């Protein structure tokens, strides 16, 4: 099968298209024929090993992923595809099921392997039947941002009627967070750049702030919950600004605060919200598997809107 292989850490050019052996499912596994995956910011961090080993997170990253090169040379954490075969003990899925999922269970349980034509996963992994009303490409744009946004909104104990500010509202996590916060009944203010204001409004944000023109601390508004969906390493100024923008009992949470844990129940909730029209996948660009280097270059720039999706072509694709 075709796969994108990363034999060492470095720039996008370390990714190479190769022929590798097609996996065979164990008794408790399903073999998924992948039709779409996505390039996430996390994929790019892994590929470049962008945290030094002496940094606590960098040390953990090395222990989990490998210090000199990835233990699993095929990266990728999300997929959408069709179950091609199942192991003899599998009960949850059948051949022909259309599925989507995320290979990350927690920060120390990451399987990767979705930059390929096929992937085997245990049936109890974070996989579910894909939303029936979207394409494989759209389904692949749901798990990463959706699961992370859901985790941190719940961590902040989001409540109906709260005023919530979402920084980085146009990214993969941010576009999901805006829609999920609306689902929970919050009054949402999205922060993004000028070019993305209309996108964030279209996702349901009550208000939008152009961070290139306004400082949130000087607006005179107080928020019950500020979610930094970019990360403190890229938006350290925001944490200082937020002190003057939080209500007395308000909460500031960054996606850098711990690691989200995934669950099938959360994935199924996202599926149901997509089918109900309450969560719309946002895709910035689509690339073929053979264009993975170009896709990583684009994501590395840090300005993508929503998700960058990879289409995996097969003969007789349906």
Short mmCIF file of C-alpha atoms in Angstrom, two decimals, residues 113-268:
data_model
loop_
_atom_site.label_atom_id
_atom_site.label_comp_id
_atom_site.label_asym_id
_atom_site.label_seq_id
_atom_site.Cartn_x
_atom_site.Cartn_y
_atom_site.Cartn_z
CA UNK A 113 -0.58 5.58 11.06
CA UNK A 114 -3.36 7.33 9.10
CA UNK A 115 -1.13 8.83 6.39
CA UNK A 116 -1.70 5.63 4.44
CA UNK A 117 -4.20 3.68 2.38
CA UNK A 118 -5.04 1.27 5.22
CA UNK A 119 -4.94 1.20 9.01
CA UNK A 120 -5.74 -1.52 11.56
CA UNK A 121 -7.27 -0.44 14.85
CA UNK A 122 -8.75 -2.34 17.81
CA UNK A 123 -12.54 -2.23 17.68
CA UNK A 124 -12.57 -0.41 21.04
CA UNK A 125 -10.52 2.48 19.64
CA UNK A 126 -11.98 5.96 19.18
CA UNK A 127 -13.81 5.06 15.97
CA UNK A 128 -17.50 5.24 15.12
CA UNK A 129 -19.84 5.19 12.16
CA UNK A 130 -19.23 8.41 10.27
CA UNK A 131 -21.91 11.10 10.03
CA UNK A 132 -24.28 10.04 7.26
CA UNK A 133 -24.72 13.52 5.79
CA UNK A 134 -21.07 14.39 5.03
CA UNK A 135 -18.32 13.16 2.74
CA UNK A 136 -15.26 11.23 3.91
CA UNK A 137 -13.21 14.42 3.60
CA UNK A 138 -15.66 16.36 5.77
CA UNK A 139 -15.78 13.52 8.30
CA UNK A 140 -11.99 13.58 8.59
CA UNK A 141 -12.22 17.28 9.50
CA UNK A 142 -14.30 16.57 12.62
CA UNK A 143 -12.38 14.46 15.21
CA UNK A 144 -9.24 16.50 15.91
CA UNK A 145 -10.70 19.95 16.48
CA UNK A 146 -13.99 18.60 17.75
CA UNK A 147 -12.57 16.28 20.39
CA UNK A 148 -10.06 18.83 21.68
CA UNK A 149 -12.59 21.67 21.79
CA UNK A 150 -15.13 19.48 23.57
CA UNK A 151 -12.54 18.45 26.17
CA UNK A 152 -11.51 21.98 27.09
CA UNK A 153 -15.01 23.44 27.05
CA UNK A 154 -16.04 20.76 29.51
CA UNK A 155 -12.89 21.31 31.53
CA UNK A 156 -14.00 24.91 31.90
CA UNK A 157 -17.46 23.71 32.95
CA UNK A 158 -19.20 25.65 30.21
CA UNK A 159 -22.75 26.67 31.09
CA UNK A 160 -25.72 28.03 29.20
CA UNK A 161 -25.85 31.81 29.32
CA UNK A 162 -22.15 32.28 29.96
CA UNK A 163 -20.16 34.84 28.03
CA UNK A 164 -17.26 32.98 26.45
CA UNK A 165 -14.38 34.35 24.42
CA UNK A 166 -12.57 31.98 22.04
CA UNK A 167 -9.13 33.04 20.92
CA UNK A 168 -8.04 31.50 17.63
CA UNK A 169 -11.66 31.04 16.58
CA UNK A 170 -10.82 30.27 12.93
CA UNK A 171 -8.50 27.29 13.46
CA UNK A 172 -9.36 23.60 13.60
CA UNK A 173 -10.02 23.72 17.34
CA UNK A 174 -11.49 27.22 17.31
CA UNK A 175 -14.09 26.60 14.60
CA UNK A 176 -15.31 23.57 16.53
CA UNK A 177 -15.22 25.44 19.86
CA UNK A 178 -17.40 28.27 18.53
CA UNK A 179 -20.07 25.84 17.35
CA UNK A 180 -19.91 23.62 20.44
CA UNK A 181 -20.11 26.63 22.77
CA UNK A 182 -23.26 27.73 20.93
CA UNK A 183 -24.62 24.20 21.32
CA UNK A 184 -24.14 24.53 25.08
CA UNK A 185 -26.02 27.84 25.07
CA UNK A 186 -23.14 30.25 25.58
CA UNK A 187 -22.85 33.78 24.21
CA UNK A 188 -19.77 33.49 22.02
CA UNK A 189 -17.18 36.09 21.06
CA UNK A 190 -14.62 34.86 18.55
CA UNK A 191 -11.15 36.36 18.15
CA UNK A 192 -9.41 36.00 14.80
CA UNK A 193 -7.70 38.00 12.05
CA UNK A 194 -9.46 40.34 9.63
CA UNK A 195 -9.70 37.83 6.80
CA UNK A 196 -11.53 35.27 8.98
CA UNK A 197 -14.17 37.48 10.62
CA UNK A 198 -16.97 36.45 8.26
CA UNK A 199 -16.14 32.75 8.66
CA UNK A 200 -16.37 32.95 12.45
CA UNK A 201 -19.64 34.89 12.24
CA UNK A 202 -21.05 32.24 9.92
CA UNK A 203 -20.33 29.57 12.55
CA UNK A 204 -22.63 31.31 15.02
CA UNK A 205 -20.40 33.67 16.98
CA UNK A 206 -22.45 36.49 18.52
CA UNK A 207 -19.52 38.88 18.23
CA UNK A 208 -16.10 38.85 16.59
CA UNK A 209 -12.92 40.69 17.47
CA UNK A 210 -10.13 41.39 15.00
CA UNK A 211 -7.00 40.85 17.08
CA UNK A 212 -4.94 42.87 14.59
CA UNK A 213 -6.98 45.97 15.46
CA UNK A 214 -8.30 45.51 18.99
CA UNK A 215 -6.96 44.54 22.40
CA UNK A 216 -9.53 42.45 24.30
CA UNK A 217 -8.47 44.00 27.60
CA UNK A 218 -9.48 47.48 26.45
CA UNK A 219 -13.01 46.66 25.29
CA UNK A 220 -14.55 46.90 28.76
CA UNK A 221 -16.29 43.53 28.42
CA UNK A 222 -15.91 40.76 30.98
CA UNK A 223 -16.10 37.06 30.14
CA UNK A 224 -17.02 34.07 32.28
CA UNK A 225 -14.72 31.81 30.28
CA UNK A 226 -11.79 32.52 27.97
CA UNK A 227 -10.61 29.59 25.84
CA UNK A 228 -7.23 29.98 24.17
CA UNK A 229 -7.47 27.48 21.31
CA UNK A 230 -4.06 28.46 19.92
CA UNK A 231 -1.81 27.66 22.87
CA UNK A 232 0.21 29.77 25.29
CA UNK A 233 3.42 29.29 23.33
CA UNK A 234 1.89 31.27 20.45
CA UNK A 235 -0.35 33.61 22.42
CA UNK A 236 1.37 34.36 25.73
CA UNK A 237 0.19 37.97 25.46
CA UNK A 238 -3.41 36.79 25.65
CA UNK A 239 -3.01 35.41 29.15
CA UNK A 240 -1.84 38.82 30.36
CA UNK A 241 -4.70 40.57 28.56
CA UNK A 242 -7.27 38.13 29.88
CA UNK A 243 -6.66 39.11 33.49
CA UNK A 244 -8.50 42.34 32.75
CA UNK A 245 -11.20 40.66 30.69
CA UNK A 246 -12.32 37.90 33.08
CA UNK A 247 -15.30 38.25 35.39
CA UNK A 248 -14.48 37.83 39.11
CA UNK A 249 -15.06 34.05 38.99
CA UNK A 250 -14.11 33.64 35.36
CA UNK A 251 -11.85 30.92 34.00
CA UNK A 252 -8.98 31.07 31.54
CA UNK A 253 -8.07 27.77 29.89
CA UNK A 254 -5.48 27.10 27.21
CA UNK A 255 -5.19 24.03 24.99
CA UNK A 256 -1.71 23.75 26.48
CA UNK A 257 -3.23 22.95 29.88
CA UNK A 258 -2.84 19.20 30.00
CA UNK A 259 -3.71 16.68 27.33
CA UNK A 260 -7.22 15.79 26.18
CA UNK A 261 -8.44 12.25 26.64
CA UNK A 262 -10.56 10.85 23.86
CA UNK A 263 -13.61 8.63 24.11
CA UNK A 264 -15.97 6.93 21.71
CA UNK A 265 -18.88 8.61 23.50
CA UNK A 266 -17.50 12.05 22.63
CA UNK A 267 -16.94 11.03 19.02
CA UNK A 268 -20.52 9.77 18.77
#
